[in-house]
Coordinates of C-alpha atoms and ligand atoms in Angstrom, one line a residue:
X1 CA -13.2 15.0 31.5
X2 CA -9.5 14.4 30.1
X3 CA -8.6 16.2 27.4
X4 CA -7.8 14.7 24.1
X5 CA -4.0 15.9 24.9
X6 CA -3.6 14.4 27.7
X7 CA -4.9 11.2 26.5
X8 CA -2.5 11.1 23.8
X9 CA 0.1 11.6 26.0
X10 CA -0.8 9.2 29.0
X11 CA -2.4 6.5 27.3
X12 CA -1.3 6.5 24.1
X13 CA 2.7 7.6 24.8
X14 CA 2.8 10.0 22.2
X15 CA 4.1 13.5 22.7
X16 CA 2.1 15.4 20.1
X17 CA -0.7 15.6 17.4
X18 CA 0.1 15.0 13.5
X19 CA -0.9 17.3 11.4
X20 CA -4.7 17.7 11.5
X21 CA -5.3 15.0 14.0
X22 CA -5.6 17.4 16.9
X23 CA -8.5 19.9 14.2
X24 CA -10.1 16.5 13.2
X25 CA -10.4 15.4 17.2
X26 CA -11.8 19.1 18.7
X27 CA -14.5 17.9 15.5
X28 CA -15.7 15.0 16.5
X29 CA -15.5 16.6 20.7
X30 CA -17.9 18.7 20.0
X31 CA -20.6 16.9 18.6
X32 CA -19.7 17.5 14.2
X33 CA -19.1 15.1 11.8
X34 CA -16.5 14.5 10.0
X35 CA -14.4 13.5 6.6
X36 CA -10.8 12.3 6.7
X37 CA -8.4 11.9 3.9
X38 CA -5.7 10.6 4.8
X39 CA -2.1 8.2 3.7
X40 CA -1.9 4.5 4.7
X41 CA 0.3 5.1 8.3
X42 CA -1.1 9.1 8.5
X43 CA -2.6 8.4 11.8
X44 CA -6.0 7.8 11.5
X45 CA -7.2 5.5 14.2
X46 CA -6.5 8.3 16.8
X47 CA -8.6 10.3 15.1
X48 CA -12.1 8.1 16.5
X49 CA -9.9 6.4 19.3
X50 CA -9.2 9.7 21.1
X51 CA -12.3 11.6 21.0
X52 CA -13.9 8.1 22.0
X53 CA -11.8 7.7 24.8
X54 CA -12.7 11.7 25.7
X55 CA -16.5 11.8 25.1
X56 CA -19.3 10.1 27.0
X57 CA -20.4 6.2 25.6
X58 CA -18.7 3.7 23.4
X59 CA -17.2 4.7 19.8
X60 CA -18.6 2.3 17.1
X61 CA -15.9 1.7 14.8
X62 CA -17.1 -0.4 11.7
X63 CA -14.8 -1.9 9.3
X64 CA -14.9 -4.6 6.9
X65 CA -11.4 -5.6 7.7
X66 CA -13.0 -9.2 10.4
X67 CA -9.4 -10.6 10.5
X68 CA -8.2 -7.7 12.4
X69 CA -10.4 -6.8 14.8
X70 CA -9.0 -9.1 17.4
X71 CA -5.3 -7.5 16.9
X72 CA -7.0 -4.2 17.2
X73 CA -8.9 -5.0 20.4
X74 CA -5.8 -6.7 21.7
X75 CA -3.5 -4.0 20.7
X76 CA -6.4 -1.7 22.4
X77 CA -6.3 -4.0 25.5
X78 CA -2.5 -3.4 26.0
X79 CA -3.1 0.2 26.1
X80 CA -5.3 0.1 28.9
X81 CA -7.9 0.9 26.7
X82 CA -11.4 -0.9 27.3
X83 CA -12.3 -2.5 23.6
X84 CA -14.1 -5.2 21.9
X85 CA -15.7 -6.7 18.6
X86 CA -18.7 -8.0 17.5
X87 CA -18.6 -10.0 14.1
X88 CA -19.5 -13.8 12.9
X89 CA -15.5 -15.1 14.3
X90 CA -17.3 -15.3 17.8
X91 CA -19.3 -17.8 19.7
X92 CA -23.0 -16.8 20.9
X93 CA -21.3 -16.7 24.8
X94 CA -18.7 -14.2 23.0
X95 CA -21.5 -11.9 21.9
X96 CA -23.7 -11.2 24.8
X97 CA -20.5 -11.0 27.0
X98 CA -19.5 -8.1 24.4
X99 CA -23.2 -7.2 24.3
X100 CA -24.0 -6.6 28.3
X101 CA -20.0 -5.2 28.2
X102 CA -21.6 -2.4 26.0
X103 CA -25.1 -2.0 28.1
X104 CA -23.0 -1.4 31.6
X105 CA -20.9 1.2 30.3
X106 CA -17.7 -0.6 30.1
X107 CA -16.7 -0.4 26.9
X108 CA -14.6 2.6 25.4
X109 CA -14.6 1.3 21.7
X110 CA -16.8 -1.4 19.8
X111 CA -15.5 -2.8 16.4
X112 CA -18.3 -4.3 14.3
X113 CA -18.0 -5.5 10.8
X114 CA -21.0 -3.4 8.4
X115 CA -23.2 -6.6 8.0
X116 CA -23.9 -7.0 11.8
X117 CA -24.3 -3.6 12.5
X118 CA -27.3 -3.5 10.0
X119 CA -29.0 -6.5 11.7
X120 CA -31.7 -4.9 13.8
X121 CA -30.5 -6.9 16.8
X122 CA -27.6 -4.8 16.7
X123 CA -29.7 -1.6 15.9
X124 CA -31.4 -2.1 18.7
X125 CA -28.8 -2.9 21.2
X126 CA -27.3 0.6 20.2
X127 CA -30.9 2.1 21.2
X128 CA -30.2 1.3 24.7
X129 CA -26.2 1.9 25.2
X130 CA -24.5 5.1 25.2
X131 CA -22.8 6.0 22.5
X132 CA -19.8 8.5 21.3
X133 CA -19.3 9.0 18.0
X134 CA -19.5 6.1 14.9
X135 CA -15.7 6.1 13.1
X136 CA -16.7 4.2 9.5
X137 CA -13.8 3.0 8.5
X138 CA -12.2 2.1 4.7
X139 CA -15.3 4.5 3.8
X140 CA -14.3 4.0 0.3
X141 CA -16.0 0.6 0.6
X142 CA -19.2 2.2 -0.6
X143 CA -17.9 3.4 -4.5
X144 CA -19.6 1.3 -6.3
X145 CA -17.0 0.8 -9.1
X146 CA -14.3 1.0 -6.9
X147 CA -12.1 -2.7 -6.3
X148 CA -13.1 -2.5 -2.4
X149 CA -17.0 -2.2 -2.7
X150 CA -19.0 -3.7 -0.2
X151 CA -23.0 -3.9 -0.6
X152 CA -23.2 -2.9 2.8
X153 CA -21.0 0.3 3.2
X154 CA -24.4 1.5 0.9
X155 CA -26.7 0.7 4.0
X156 CA -24.8 2.8 6.3
X157 CA -26.6 6.2 6.0
X158 CA -29.4 4.2 8.4
X159 CA -27.2 5.8 11.3
X160 CA -27.3 9.2 10.4
X161 CA -31.0 8.5 10.1
X162 CA -31.1 6.3 13.2
X163 CA -29.2 8.3 15.5
X164 CA -28.7 11.8 13.9
X165 CA -27.5 12.7 17.8
X166 CA -24.8 10.8 17.3
X167 CA -20.9 12.4 15.9
X168 CA -19.8 10.3 12.8
X169 CA -16.6 10.4 10.9
X170 CA -15.4 8.6 7.9
X171 CA -12.1 8.0 6.6
X172 CA -10.2 6.4 4.3
X173 CA -6.5 6.4 2.2
X174 CA -8.4 6.7 -0.9
X175 CA -7.4 9.8 -2.6
X176 CA -9.7 10.4 -5.4
X177 CA -12.0 13.2 -6.0
X178 CA -15.1 10.9 -7.0
X179 CA -14.3 8.5 -4.5
X180 CA -15.1 11.4 -2.0
X181 CA -18.0 12.6 -3.6
X182 CA -19.5 9.3 -3.5
X183 CA -18.9 8.5 0.9
X184 CA -20.8 12.1 1.1
X185 CA -23.8 11.2 -0.7
X186 CA -24.3 7.7 0.1
X187 CA -23.5 8.4 3.8
X188 CA -25.2 11.6 4.5
X189 CA -22.2 13.4 5.2
X190 CA -22.8 16.9 3.7
X191 CA -22.5 18.6 6.8
X192 CA -19.5 17.1 7.9
X193 CA -16.4 19.5 8.0
X194 CA -14.0 17.5 5.4
X195 CA -10.4 17.1 6.7
X196 CA -7.6 16.3 3.2
X197 CA -4.2 15.6 4.2
X198 CA -1.0 16.3 1.9
X199 CA -0.8 12.9 0.0
X200 CA 2.9 12.6 0.9
X201 CA 4.8 9.7 2.2
X202 CA 7.9 11.3 2.4
X203 CA 10.1 7.6 4.0
X204 CA 8.8 6.1 1.2
X205 CA 11.4 6.2 -2.1
X206 CA 10.0 5.2 -5.3
X207 CA 11.5 3.5 -8.1
X208 CA 10.7 1.8 -10.8
X209 CA 12.4 -0.2 -12.7
X210 CA 12.4 -2.2 -16.8
X211 CA 12.2 -6.3 -16.4
X212 CA 15.3 -7.6 -17.2
X213 CA 16.0 -10.4 -15.6
X214 CA 12.9 -10.2 -12.6
X215 CA 14.0 -12.8 -10.8
X216 CA 17.6 -12.1 -10.4
X217 CA 16.5 -7.9 -9.5
X218 CA 14.7 -9.0 -6.6
X219 CA 17.3 -10.6 -5.3
X220 CA 19.8 -8.5 -5.5
X221 CA 17.3 -6.0 -4.3
X222 CA 16.5 -8.0 -1.4
X223 CA 19.9 -9.3 -0.3
X224 CA 21.4 -5.7 -1.2
X225 CA 18.8 -3.9 1.1
X226 CA 16.8 -5.4 3.4
X227 CA 18.3 -9.1 4.6
X228 CA 16.0 -10.0 7.4
X229 CA 13.2 -7.3 7.6
X230 CA 9.7 -7.8 6.2
X231 CA 8.0 -6.9 3.5
X232 CA 5.1 -7.7 0.6
X233 CA 5.5 -9.0 -3.0
X234 CA 3.1 -8.4 -5.6
X235 CA 2.3 -10.7 -8.2
X236 CA -0.9 -10.5 -10.4
X237 CA -1.2 -14.5 -10.3
X238 CA -2.2 -16.8 -8.0
X239 CA 0.3 -19.2 -9.6
X240 CA 2.7 -16.8 -9.6
X241 CA 2.3 -15.9 -6.0
X242 CA 2.9 -19.5 -4.9
X243 CA 6.3 -20.0 -7.2
X244 CA 7.8 -17.2 -6.2
X245 CA 7.2 -18.1 -2.8
X246 CA 8.5 -20.9 -3.3
X247 CA 11.6 -19.9 -4.9
X248 CA 12.1 -16.9 -1.8
X249 CA 12.0 -20.1 0.1
X250 CA 15.1 -21.9 -1.5
X251 CA 16.9 -18.5 -1.8
X252 CA 16.7 -18.6 1.9
X253 CA 14.2 -16.1 2.6
X254 CA 11.2 -16.5 5.0
X255 CA 8.1 -16.2 2.2
X256 CA 4.8 -17.0 2.1
X257 CA 2.2 -17.4 -0.2
X258 CA -1.3 -15.5 0.3
X259 CA -4.0 -15.6 -2.8
X260 CA -7.9 -15.9 -2.3
X261 CA -7.4 -19.6 -3.7
X262 CA -6.0 -21.0 -0.7
X263 CA -8.3 -21.7 1.7
X264 CA -9.1 -19.5 4.7
X265 CA -7.4 -21.2 7.9
X266 CA -3.8 -21.4 5.7
X267 CA -4.6 -17.5 4.6
X268 CA -4.9 -16.7 8.7
X269 CA -2.1 -18.4 9.7
X270 CA -0.2 -16.7 7.1
X271 CA -1.5 -13.0 8.0
X272 CA -0.9 -14.0 11.5
X273 CA 3.2 -15.1 10.7
X274 CA 3.6 -12.2 9.0
X275 CA 2.2 -9.9 11.7
X276 CA 3.7 -11.5 14.4
X277 CA 7.1 -13.0 13.1
X278 CA 9.9 -10.8 12.3
X279 CA 11.2 -11.0 8.8
X280 CA 8.6 -12.7 7.0
X281 CA 8.2 -11.9 2.8
X282 CA 4.6 -11.7 2.3
X283 CA 4.3 -13.2 -1.7
X284 CA 0.5 -12.1 -2.5
X285 CA -2.4 -11.2 -5.3
X286 CA -3.7 -8.1 -4.2
X287 CA -6.3 -10.0 -2.3
X288 CA -3.5 -8.6 0.7
X289 CA -3.3 -5.9 2.4
X290 CA -6.2 -3.9 3.1
X291 CA -6.2 -2.8 6.7
X292 CA -3.2 -4.2 7.5
X293 CA -1.1 -2.1 10.1
X294 CA 2.3 -3.5 10.5
X295 CA 3.7 -0.4 10.7
X296 CA 7.4 -2.3 9.9
X297 CA 7.0 -3.6 6.7
X298 CA 10.3 -2.1 4.9
X299 CA 9.3 -2.8 1.5
X300 CA 6.8 -3.3 -1.1
X301 CA 7.9 -4.8 -4.6
X302 CA 5.7 -5.3 -8.0
X303 CA 6.5 -8.1 -10.2
X304 CA 4.1 -6.5 -12.5
X305 CA 2.4 -4.1 -12.9
X306 CA -0.9 -2.9 -10.9
X307 CA -4.1 -1.7 -12.6
X308 CA -3.5 2.2 -11.9
X309 CA -2.0 4.5 -10.2
X310 CA -4.9 4.4 -7.0
X311 CA -3.8 1.1 -6.8
X312 CA 0.0 1.7 -6.8
X313 CA -0.4 4.3 -4.4
X314 CA -2.6 2.1 -2.0
X315 CA -0.7 -1.1 -2.4
X316 CA 3.2 0.8 -1.8
X317 CA 1.4 2.7 1.0
X318 CA 1.5 -0.1 3.6
X319 CA 5.4 0.1 3.0
X320 CA 6.5 2.0 6.5
X321 CA 4.1 3.2 7.9
X322 CA 5.9 3.7 11.5
X323 CA 7.9 6.7 9.5
X324 CA 10.7 5.2 9.1
X325 CA 12.6 4.9 5.6
X326 CA 11.3 1.7 2.9
X327 CA 11.4 1.2 -0.3
X328 CA 8.5 0.3 -3.1
X329 CA 10.2 -1.2 -6.0
X330 CA 8.1 -2.1 -9.1
X331 CA 9.5 -4.0 -12.2
X332 CA 7.4 -4.0 -15.1
X333 CA 8.0 -4.8 -18.9
X334 CA 6.5 -4.6 -22.1
X335 CA 4.4 -8.1 -21.7
X336 CA 2.8 -6.5 -18.3
X337 CA 1.4 -3.4 -20.8
X338 CA 0.3 -5.3 -23.6
X339 CA -1.5 -8.2 -21.1
X340 CA -3.1 -5.7 -18.9
X341 CA -4.2 -4.0 -22.1
X342 CA -5.9 -6.9 -23.3
X343 CA -7.4 -8.1 -19.9
X344 CA -9.5 -4.6 -20.0
X345 CA -10.4 -4.6 -23.3
X346 CA -11.9 -8.4 -23.4
X347 CA -13.3 -7.9 -20.0
X348 CA -17.3 -7.4 -19.7
X349 CA -17.9 -4.5 -18.5
X350 CA -19.7 -1.4 -19.7
X351 CA -17.5 0.8 -22.6
X352 CA -17.9 3.4 -20.0
X353 CA -16.1 1.4 -17.6
X354 CA -13.6 -0.1 -20.0
X355 CA -12.8 3.2 -21.5
X356 CA -12.4 4.8 -17.7
X357 CA -10.2 1.5 -16.8
X358 CA -7.8 2.3 -19.7
X359 CA -7.6 5.8 -18.7
X360 CA -6.4 4.8 -15.4
X361 CA -3.7 2.3 -16.8
X362 CA -2.6 4.5 -19.6
X363 CA -2.0 6.9 -16.3
X364 CA 0.0 4.3 -14.4
X365 CA 1.8 4.0 -17.3
X366 CA 2.8 7.1 -17.8
X367 CA 4.1 7.2 -14.1
X368 CA 6.6 4.6 -15.7
X369 CA 7.9 6.1 -17.9
X370 CA 8.1 9.5 -16.6
X371 CA 11.6 10.9 -16.7
X372 CA 11.3 13.7 -14.0
X373 CA 9.8 13.3 -10.4
X374 CA 7.9 10.3 -9.7
X375 CA 6.4 11.2 -6.1
X376 CA 5.7 14.8 -8.1
X377 CA 3.8 13.1 -10.9
X378 CA 2.1 10.8 -7.9
X379 CA 1.2 13.6 -6.1
X380 CA -0.3 15.7 -8.8
X381 CA -2.1 12.5 -9.8
X382 CA -4.1 13.5 -6.7
X383 CA -4.4 16.7 -6.6
X384 CA -1.1 18.1 -4.9
X385 CA 1.3 19.3 -5.1
X386 CA 5.5 19.2 -4.0
X387 CA 7.1 22.0 -5.4
X388 CA 10.5 20.5 -5.7
X389 CA 11.4 17.5 -6.9
X390 CA 11.5 15.1 -3.8
X391 CA 15.3 13.4 -4.4
X392 CA 13.9 10.3 -3.0
X393 CA 12.8 8.6 -6.1
X394 CA 14.5 6.5 -8.7
X395 CA 14.2 9.3 -11.2
X396 CA 16.0 12.2 -8.9
X397 CA 18.4 9.8 -7.5
X398 CA 19.2 9.6 -10.5
X399 CA 18.3 11.2 -13.8
X400 CA 17.4 9.5 -16.7
X401 CA 18.9 9.8 -20.2
X402 CA 16.8 10.5 -22.9
X403 CA 17.3 10.4 -27.0
X404 CA 15.7 11.6 -30.0
X405 CA 14.4 8.7 -31.4
X406 CA 12.3 10.1 -34.0
X407 CA 13.9 7.8 -36.4
X408 CA 14.1 4.4 -34.9
X409 CA 10.5 5.3 -33.8
X410 CA 9.1 6.0 -37.9
X411 CA 10.7 3.1 -38.8
X412 CA 8.6 0.9 -35.8
X413 CA 5.6 2.0 -37.0
X414 CA 6.1 1.7 -40.2
X415 CA 6.8 -2.1 -39.9
X416 CA 3.8 -2.4 -38.1
X417 CA 1.6 -0.3 -40.6
X418 CA 2.9 -2.7 -43.6
X419 CA 2.8 -6.5 -42.0
X420 CA -1.3 -5.1 -41.0
X421 CA -0.9 -4.5 -37.5
X422 CA -2.1 -7.3 -36.2
X423 CA 1.7 -8.5 -35.0
X424 CA 2.9 -8.5 -31.7
X425 CA 6.5 -7.1 -30.6
X426 CA 8.5 -10.3 -31.2
X427 CA 7.2 -10.6 -34.5
X428 CA 7.6 -6.8 -35.4
X429 CA 11.1 -6.8 -33.5
X430 CA 11.8 -10.1 -36.1
X431 CA 11.0 -8.2 -39.4
X432 CA 13.4 -5.4 -38.0
X433 CA 16.1 -7.5 -37.3
X434 CA 15.8 -8.9 -40.9
X435 CA 15.0 -12.4 -39.3
X436 CA 14.8 -15.7 -41.6
X437 CA 12.4 -17.2 -39.1
X438 CA 10.6 -19.3 -40.7
X439 CA 7.1 -16.8 -39.9
X440 CA 8.6 -14.4 -41.3
X441 CA 9.3 -16.6 -44.2
X442 CA 6.1 -18.0 -44.8
X443 CA 4.4 -14.7 -44.3
X444 CA 6.7 -13.2 -47.4
X445 CA 7.3 -10.4 -44.4
X446 CA 11.6 -10.7 -46.2
X447 CA 10.1 -9.1 -48.9
X448 CA 8.6 -5.7 -47.3
X449 CA 10.5 -2.3 -47.4
X450 CA 10.8 -2.5 -43.5
X451 CA 12.5 -6.0 -43.4
X452 CA 15.9 -5.4 -41.8
X453 CA 15.9 -1.4 -41.4
X454 CA 16.9 -1.8 -37.5
X455 CA 19.7 -4.2 -37.2
X456 CA 21.3 -1.1 -36.0
X457 CA 19.5 -1.6 -32.3
X458 CA 19.4 -4.7 -30.4
X459 CA 16.1 -6.9 -30.3
X460 CA 16.4 -5.4 -26.2
X461 CA 16.5 -1.6 -27.7
X462 CA 13.6 -2.5 -30.0
X463 CA 11.6 -3.8 -27.4
X464 CA 12.4 -0.5 -25.1
X465 CA 11.0 1.0 -27.5
X466 CA 7.8 -0.4 -28.6
X467 CA 7.0 -0.7 -24.9
X468 CA 7.3 3.3 -24.8
X469 CA 5.4 3.7 -28.0
X470 CA 2.7 1.5 -26.4
X471 CA 3.0 3.8 -22.7
X472 CA 2.8 7.0 -24.9
X473 CA 0.0 5.9 -26.5
X474 CA 1.9 5.9 -30.0
X475 CA 0.4 2.2 -30.3
X476 CA -2.4 0.1 -29.4
X477 CA -3.4 -3.8 -28.4
X478 CA -5.6 -5.2 -30.4
X479 CA -8.8 -6.2 -28.4
X480 CA -9.2 -9.3 -30.2
X481 CA -5.9 -10.4 -31.3
X482 CA -3.1 -12.2 -29.7
X483 CA -1.0 -8.5 -28.4
X484 CA -0.9 -7.4 -31.8
X485 CA 0.0 -3.8 -32.0
X486 CA -1.8 -1.3 -33.9
X487 CA -1.4 2.4 -34.6
X488 CA -3.5 5.2 -33.3
X489 CA -4.1 8.6 -34.7
X490 CA -1.0 10.1 -32.4
X491 CA 1.2 8.6 -35.1
X492 CA 0.0 10.7 -37.9
X493 CA 3.2 13.8 -37.0
X494 CA 5.0 11.8 -36.5
X495 CA 5.2 9.5 -39.3
X496 CA 5.0 12.7 -41.4
X497 CA 7.9 14.1 -40.1
X498 CA 6.7 16.9 -38.3
X499 CA 7.2 16.0 -34.7
X500 CA 10.2 14.4 -33.1
X501 CA 9.6 11.6 -30.1
X502 CA 12.1 11.5 -27.4
X503 CA 12.3 8.3 -25.3
X504 CA 14.2 6.9 -22.5
X505 CA 17.3 5.5 -22.6
X506 CA 17.1 2.1 -20.7
X507 CA 19.8 1.3 -17.9
X508 CA 20.4 -2.0 -19.3
X509 CA 21.7 -3.7 -15.8
X510 CA 20.1 -2.2 -12.9
X511 CA 22.7 -1.0 -11.1
X512 CA 21.9 -1.2 -6.9
X513 CA 21.7 2.7 -6.2
X514 CA 23.0 3.9 -2.8
X515 CA 19.7 5.3 -1.7
X516 CA 19.8 8.5 -0.7
X517 CA 19.0 7.2 3.1
X518 CA 19.3 3.4 3.7
X519 CA 16.8 1.7 4.4
X520 CA 18.1 0.6 7.4
X521 CA 19.0 3.4 9.7
X522 CA 22.4 1.6 10.8
X523 CA 22.6 0.7 14.8
X524 CA 25.8 1.3 16.2
X525 CA 28.1 -1.3 16.5
X526 CA 28.5 -0.7 20.3
X527 CA 24.8 -0.7 20.2
X528 CA 23.9 -3.8 18.8
X529 CA 24.3 -5.8 21.8
X530 CA 21.4 -3.7 23.7
X531 CA 19.7 -3.5 20.3
X532 CA 19.2 -7.2 19.9
X533 CA 18.5 -7.5 24.0
X534 CA 15.7 -4.9 23.8
X535 CA 14.3 -7.3 20.6
X536 CA 14.6 -10.1 22.1
X537 CA 12.8 -8.7 25.2
X538 CA 10.3 -7.4 22.8
X539 CA 9.5 -10.4 20.8
X540 CA 9.5 -12.4 24.7
X541 CA 6.5 -10.8 26.1
X542 CA 4.9 -10.7 22.6
X543 CA 4.5 -13.5 22.9
X544 CA 3.4 -14.0 26.4
X545 CA 0.7 -11.7 25.5
X546 CA -0.5 -13.2 22.2
X547 CA 0.8 -9.8 20.5
X548 CA 2.7 -9.1 17.6
X549 CA 5.6 -7.4 18.6
X550 CA 5.4 -4.3 17.1
X551 CA 2.1 -4.2 19.5
X552 CA 4.6 -4.3 22.5
X553 CA 6.4 -1.9 21.2
X554 CA 7.5 -0.4 17.6
X555 CA 11.0 0.0 16.1
X556 CA 11.5 3.6 16.6
X557 CA 10.3 3.4 20.3
X558 CA 12.8 0.8 20.7
X559 CA 15.6 3.2 19.1
X560 CA 14.7 5.7 21.4
X561 CA 15.3 3.6 24.5
X562 CA 18.4 3.0 22.5
X563 CA 20.2 6.2 22.1
X564 CA 18.4 8.1 25.4
X565 CA 19.2 4.6 27.8
X566 CA 16.7 5.3 30.3
X567 CA 17.2 3.9 33.6
X568 CA 14.0 5.1 35.8
X569 CA 10.1 4.9 34.9
X570 CA 10.3 9.0 34.9
X571 CA 13.1 9.0 31.8
X572 CA 11.2 6.3 30.4
X573 CA 7.9 8.0 29.9
X574 CA 9.6 10.4 28.0
X575 CA 9.8 8.0 25.1
X576 CA 7.8 9.0 22.8
X577 CA 5.1 5.5 22.1
X578 CA 5.2 4.8 26.2
X579 CA 2.2 5.9 28.0
X580 CA 1.0 5.0 31.5
X581 CA -0.1 2.1 30.8
X582 CA 2.7 0.2 29.0
X583 CA 5.5 1.3 30.8
X584 CA 3.4 -0.2 33.7
X585 CA 3.1 -3.7 32.2
X586 CA 6.7 -3.6 30.4
X587 CA 8.9 -0.9 31.8
X588 CA 10.2 -2.6 34.1
X589 CA 11.2 -5.3 31.6
X590 CA 12.9 -2.8 29.4
X591 CA 15.3 -1.0 32.4
X592 CA 16.2 -4.4 33.3
X593 CA 17.8 -5.0 30.1
X594 CA 19.3 -1.8 29.3
X595 CA 20.2 -1.2 33.4
X596 CA 21.9 -4.5 32.9
X597 CA 23.6 -3.3 29.5
X598 CA 25.0 0.2 30.8
X599 CA 26.0 -1.5 34.2
X600 CA 28.4 -4.7 33.1
X601 CA 29.4 -2.6 29.8
X602 CA 30.6 1.1 31.2
Ligands
ADP1 P1 -3.8 4.6 9.1 O1 -4.7 4.2 9.5 O2 -3.7 6.5 9.0 O3 -3.6 3.9 8.2 P2 -2.1 4.6 12.1 O4 -3.5 4.8 12.7 O5 -2.2 3.1 12.1 O6 -2.1 4.9 10.7 O7 -1.4 5.2 12.6 C1 0.3 5.1 11.8 C2 1.2 5.2 13.2 O8 1.7 6.4 13.4 C3 0.5 4.2 13.9 O9 1.4 3.4 14.7 C4 0.8 4.9 14.7 O10 0.6 4.9 16.4 C5 1.4 6.5 14.8 N1 0.9 7.7 15.2 C6 -0.5 8.2 15.0 N2 -0.5 9.0 15.5 C7 0.7 9.6 16.2 C8 1.4 11.0 16.5 N3 0.5 11.6 17.4 N4 2.4 10.4 17.4 C9 3.1 9.5 16.8 N5 2.9 8.6 16.5 C10 1.6 8.5 15.7
ZN2 ZN1 12.0 12.3 -6.9

């Protein structure tokens, strides 16, 4: 029997385990259950792939992500691992072949969709097959209040009842305690050892900016920091997704739309182009992304405010899974806050559900408005800690200024009160700034004591104040009205003058900040030719094998080749990401490229 470490080095080509991988793998190899919470990109797959290879029998992986199974299996095949899948995309003939391979003990890993697993045909089949383990991926899908809920997941406790001797591992990147508890109960994992990895993703640079001119802000970001790189741009609505994708194409980017309203074949094509081509920008609603394990997504940009920190963290987590620098940019403004608050209170969910949603939004707003390190706030939210400010988020890189806004805040709050707590921010600002617009005059708002008392600040500055007052809970949004703002209890001490209010000073024109670490590490000029040749070689092999380029080798592996310039197979094998199978299949091609450069250019 090969040890887990041998398997890691020879099959996967990595020199050592990361974090708790080894302990998790040992738990399963010894036949015990495990629950694994690890951030996206943490290396969850190896936690079940290696025990499946080390233990006799097949590892059965349950995943809701049918569209990705073919890619996952292809990637394993390139490593020389015998893998297959069962889901509704296969023909009867293909299903029979896979089932036969399973019974003949010719598979190390089998991916199945939950609905397929629960069919009695599949369960009967598993009764007769040698089983190494069950891996329940995306285990947060059992959480009924979560947005990825799948009813089939609730029935997965059948595994425990029917196959009590087979170890199980449940994995998720969703961090909150409530989800974790639900996984344990629903999947009968009380005995499982729990592994909760730190949630930090140090290579992701978090930035949250006020919306000023969002398109210009995005363009500047893409051109200055991520030209020719793959990334995801999230928008709230389908329409905005399509408009944004079209506009980016006109600006010369290779952008594709993705949302649940597009026909399934088109969605599949776009997803596959995102994975296979280089430098594609996916413009998407949150319908896109779960389970996308493209390692070289260099940025995630949000043009609308996510509903919760959980959602924000999961979506931004899709950047930089390969551990190389990546950026998460969020642009948000007052309209977002008002829109989301309204959507939530007008939905027809139970009151307790709505309250919970509102609380989650409030936490998200807190993150947006914070003046200290964003990463510390994020991690604290997930009950994780970071002792020192991170140095790799916008508030660390250029600390925002705060100012004593008590007086203007009192003016704003009185204005809300005097106008009857039913007008939106624009109207309130018009009153404060003494506008003589028709609406103001016809309502008689020019006769209010708060009319014109805020001429000293610009409309933009007032919007910033209003936004922060909503975010901090001094004002809330009337659920019935059209974005009307109302006072909350919290205003009393402020109106009485007992409590000062400090607000952050918005940076008016977002300047391109020099990132602490550039998102792309520069390739030295002298190596540029070899770098391009290595990438071309990778792309050619990827096309020949019908897989995305990163399945051949990750960027980090190519970079290591560039630095070490291996000329012999033995040296090639020492490179992280090159295992036995890949050396055999691709080693010669890459060695040829490197040798040619070394001999002709030196
Ligand atoms: P997750 O499923 O947790 O999001 P993956 O399993 O896809 O993460 O792993 C993320 C990336 O890290 C993958 O490209 C994987 O090959 C790489 N990786 C995982 N474990 C190791 C390791 N021990 N050494 C080097 N790279 C690793
Ligand atoms: Zn920071």
